[in-house]
PDB file of C-alpha atoms in Angstrom:
ATOM      1  CA  MET O  96     147.942  87.138 157.837  1.00 83.00           C
ATOM      2  CA  GLY O  97     147.460  90.155 160.080  1.00 84.00           C
ATOM      3  CA  ASN O  98     143.958  91.025 158.843  1.00 85.00           C
ATOM      4  CA  GLY O  99     145.120  94.402 157.597  1.00 86.00           C
ATOM      5  CA  PHE O 100     148.118  94.914 159.859  1.00 86.00           C
ATOM      6  CA  ALA O 101     151.569  95.142 158.257  1.00 82.00           C
ATOM      7  CA  ILE O 102     153.083  91.712 158.622  1.00 81.00           C
ATOM      8  CA  SER O 103     155.278  89.484 156.471  1.00 78.00           C
ATOM      9  CA  ALA O 104     156.408  85.890 156.501  1.00 79.00           C
ATOM     10  CA  LEU O 105     159.269  84.001 155.008  1.00 78.00           C
ATOM     11  CA  ALA O 106     158.160  80.519 154.036  1.00 82.00           C
ATOM     12  CA  GLY O 107     159.441  77.689 151.893  1.00 87.00           C
ATOM     13  CA  LYS O 108     160.170  74.006 151.667  1.00 91.00           C
ATOM     14  CA  ARG O 109     161.533  72.569 154.929  1.00 88.00           C
ATOM     15  CA  GLU O 110     164.778  71.468 153.268  1.00 85.00           C
ATOM     16  CA  PHE O 111     165.615  75.046 152.313  1.00 83.00           C
ATOM     17  CA  MET O 112     164.250  76.770 155.425  1.00 82.00           C
ATOM     18  CA  ASN O 113     166.304  74.475 157.655  1.00 83.00           C
ATOM     19  CA  LEU O 114     169.485  75.857 156.070  1.00 82.00           C
ATOM     20  CA  GLY O 115     168.911  79.046 158.155  1.00 78.00           C
ATOM     21  CA  GLY O 116     168.826  77.019 161.371  1.00 78.00           C
ATOM     22  CA  LEU O 117     171.540  75.672 163.666  1.00 78.00           C
ATOM     23  CA  HIS O 118     170.819  71.942 163.448  1.00 80.00           C
ATOM     24  CA  HIS O 119     172.811  70.882 160.409  1.00 79.00           C
ATOM     25  CA  LYS O 120     176.392  70.725 159.232  1.00 83.00           C
ATOM     26  CA  LYS O 121     175.919  72.520 155.898  1.00 84.00           C
ATOM     27  CA  GLU O 122     176.802  76.174 155.358  1.00 81.00           C
ATOM     28  CA  ARG O 123     174.133  78.334 157.015  1.00 75.00           C
ATOM     29  CA  VAL O 124     172.144  80.854 155.000  1.00 75.00           C
ATOM     30  CA  PHE O 125     170.650  84.107 156.233  1.00 71.00           C
ATOM     31  CA  LEU O 126     166.803  83.826 156.286  1.00 66.00           C
ATOM     32  CA  MET O 127     165.778  86.845 158.317  1.00 68.00           C
ATOM     33  CA  SER O 128     164.129  90.100 157.484  1.00 63.00           C
ATOM     34  CA  THR O 129     163.410  92.956 159.924  1.00 67.00           C
ATOM     35  CA  THR O 130     161.096  94.953 157.696  1.00 65.00           C
ATOM     36  CA  HIS O 131     158.317  94.561 160.272  1.00 61.00           C
ATOM     37  CA  GLY O 132     160.529  93.562 163.164  1.00 65.00           C
ATOM     38  CA  ALA O 133     159.366  96.185 165.680  1.00 71.00           C
ATOM     39  CA  GLU O 134     155.676  95.823 164.975  1.00 72.00           C
ATOM     40  CA  CYS O 135     154.534  93.667 167.894  1.00 84.00           C
ATOM     41  CA  HIS O 136     150.919  94.773 167.425  1.00 88.00           C
ATOM     42  CA  ALA O 137     150.977  93.108 163.969  1.00 85.00           C
ATOM     43  CA  LEU O 138     152.216  89.883 165.508  1.00 86.00           C
ATOM     44  CA  ALA O 139     149.320  89.972 168.014  1.00 91.00           C
ATOM     45  CA  ALA O 140     146.923  90.638 165.127  1.00 92.00           C
ATOM     46  CA  THR O 141     148.361  87.688 163.237  1.00 91.00           C
ATOM     47  CA  ASN O 142     147.958  85.391 166.258  1.00 93.00           C
ATOM     48  CA  ALA O 143     144.352  86.566 166.676  1.00 95.00           C
ATOM     49  CA  THR O 144     143.635  86.068 162.949  1.00 94.00           C
ATOM     50  CA  ILE O 145     145.066  82.542 163.013  1.00 94.00           C
ATOM     51  CA  LYS O 146     143.025  81.692 166.097  1.00 96.00           C
ATOM     52  CA  PHE O 147     139.855  83.093 164.498  1.00 96.00           C
ATOM     53  CA  TYR O 148     140.437  81.010 161.330  1.00 94.00           C
ATOM     54  CA  GLN O 149     140.963  77.901 163.481  1.00 96.00           C
ATOM     55  CA  GLU O 150     137.720  78.499 165.396  1.00 97.00           C
ATOM     56  CA  ASN O 151     135.473  79.754 162.556  1.00 97.00           C
ATOM     57  CA  ASP O 152     134.728  78.597 158.964  1.00 96.00           C
ATOM     58  CA  VAL O 153     135.954  81.836 157.383  1.00 94.00           C
ATOM     59  CA  THR O 154     136.535  80.386 153.933  1.00 91.00           C
ATOM     60  CA  GLY O 155     133.171  78.677 153.991  1.00 95.00           C
ATOM     61  CA  VAL O 156     131.437  81.959 154.800  1.00 95.00           C
ATOM     62  CA  LEU O 157     133.402  83.755 152.057  1.00 92.00           C
ATOM     63  CA  ASN O 158     132.305  81.091 149.587  1.00 94.00           C
ATOM     64  CA  VAL O 159     128.614  81.305 150.611  1.00 96.00           C
ATOM     65  CA  GLN O 160     128.602  85.169 150.519  1.00 96.00           C
ATOM     66  CA  GLY O 161     130.558  85.237 147.241  1.00 94.00           C
ATOM     67  CA  ARG O 162     128.103  82.805 145.662  1.00 96.00           C
ATOM     68  CA  LYS O 163     125.183  84.954 146.794  1.00 96.00           C
ATOM     69  CA  LEU O 164     126.778  88.080 145.370  1.00 95.00           C
ATOM     70  CA  LYS O 165     127.586  86.395 142.055  1.00 95.00           C
ATOM     71  CA  GLU O 166     124.092  84.868 141.729  1.00 96.00           C
ATOM     72  CA  GLY O 167     122.437  88.146 142.612  1.00 96.00           C
ATOM     73  CA  VAL O 168     124.472  90.381 140.248  1.00 95.00           C
ATOM     74  CA  ASN O 169     124.269  87.815 137.409  1.00 95.00           C
ATOM     75  CA  LYS O 170     120.472  87.422 137.895  1.00 97.00           C
ATOM     76  CA  ALA O 171     119.932  91.161 137.904  1.00 96.00           C
ATOM     77  CA  SER O 172     122.109  91.478 134.790  1.00 95.00           C
ATOM     78  CA  ARG O 173     120.083  88.740 133.046  1.00 96.00           C
ATOM     79  CA  ASP O 174     116.785  90.259 134.121  1.00 97.00           C
ATOM     80  CA  LEU O 175     117.861  93.638 132.645  1.00 96.00           C
ATOM     81  CA  GLY O 176     119.094  91.991 129.475  1.00 94.00           C
ATOM     82  CA  ILE O 177     122.675  93.176 129.975  1.00 93.00           C
ATOM     83  CA  GLU O 178     124.362  89.883 130.940  1.00 92.00           C
ATOM     84  CA  ASP O 179     126.689  90.268 127.951  1.00 91.00           C
ATOM     85  CA  LYS O 180     127.850  93.583 129.457  1.00 92.00           C
ATOM     86  CA  ILE O 181     127.988  93.040 133.211  1.00 92.00           C
ATOM     87  CA  SER O 182     128.750  89.842 135.144  1.00 92.00           C
ATOM     88  CA  ILE O 183     130.674  88.363 137.987  1.00 92.00           C
ATOM     89  CA  ILE O 184     133.032  85.495 137.086  1.00 90.00           C
ATOM     90  CA  GLY O 185     135.560  83.323 138.865  1.00 89.00           C
ATOM     91  CA  PRO O 186     135.434  81.233 142.014  1.00 90.00           C
ATOM     92  CA  ASP O 187     132.840  82.152 144.674  1.00 91.00           C
ATOM     93  CA  CYS O 188     135.507  83.078 147.223  1.00 87.00           C
ATOM     94  CA  CYS O 189     137.487  85.319 144.889  1.00 87.00           C
ATOM     95  CA  SER O 190     135.204  86.558 142.131  1.00 88.00           C
ATOM     96  CA  VAL O 191     135.815  89.325 139.567  1.00 88.00           C
ATOM     97  CA  TYR O 192     133.353  91.982 138.430  1.00 88.00           C
ATOM     98  CA  THR O 193     133.493  92.333 134.690  1.00 90.00           C
ATOM     99  CA  THR O 194     132.111  94.844 132.206  1.00 90.00           C
ATOM    100  CA  ARG O 195     132.148  94.727 128.449  1.00 90.00           C
ATOM    101  CA  ASP O 196     131.681  97.498 125.884  1.00 87.00           C
ATOM    102  CA  GLN O 197     129.326  97.514 122.870  1.00 85.00           C
ATOM    103  CA  ALA O 198     131.738  95.366 120.849  1.00 86.00           C
ATOM    104  CA  GLY O 199     131.937  92.771 123.650  1.00 83.00           C
ATOM    105  CA  ALA O 200     135.498  93.608 124.600  1.00 85.00           C
ATOM    106  CA  PRO O 201     136.453  94.152 128.286  1.00 84.00           C
ATOM    107  CA  SER O 202     135.819  97.797 129.086  1.00 81.00           C
ATOM    108  CA  GLN O 203     138.498  98.049 131.739  1.00 74.00           C
ATOM    109  CA  PRO O 204     141.817  99.283 130.270  1.00 67.00           C
ATOM    110  CA  SER O 205     144.107  96.237 130.293  1.00 62.00           C
ATOM    111  CA  GLU O 206     147.160  98.323 131.143  1.00 59.00           C
ATOM    112  CA  LEU O 207     145.624  98.975 134.560  1.00 53.00           C
ATOM    113  CA  PHE O 208     145.916  95.314 135.342  1.00 53.00           C
ATOM    114  CA  SER O 209     149.242  94.591 133.731  1.00 54.00           C
ATOM    115  CA  CYS O 210     152.196  93.627 135.890  1.00 53.00           C
ATOM    116  CA  ARG O 211     154.720  94.412 133.142  1.00 51.00           C
ATOM    117  CA  ASN O 212     157.130  97.318 133.504  1.00 46.00           C
ATOM    118  CA  LYS O 213     156.746  99.934 130.830  1.00 46.00           C
TER     119      LYS O 213
END
């Protein structure tokens, strides 16, 4: 949201978010966090980022550039005869670089990408 600046947002369905407001007769809930409360520069960065996204086709450019990267890497890999070892997969705007070992298994240790607590 802040293009690299520390910013957070609390978002949800309107029916739940309205419970933190004043315009209802139900019990109010607390929906505020001040983790980044004093960081006005991050709010300015967020406003600028939102404005830039409104005025420019950012996601379109990311898709085009991602497609070029994927096609280039995958073509080079094919040309070198190593497409079974190195490739780029996934959607153009959010692709993943993959490598495989001699047995064809992913060569990146899976525990590096695990979200489970050990």
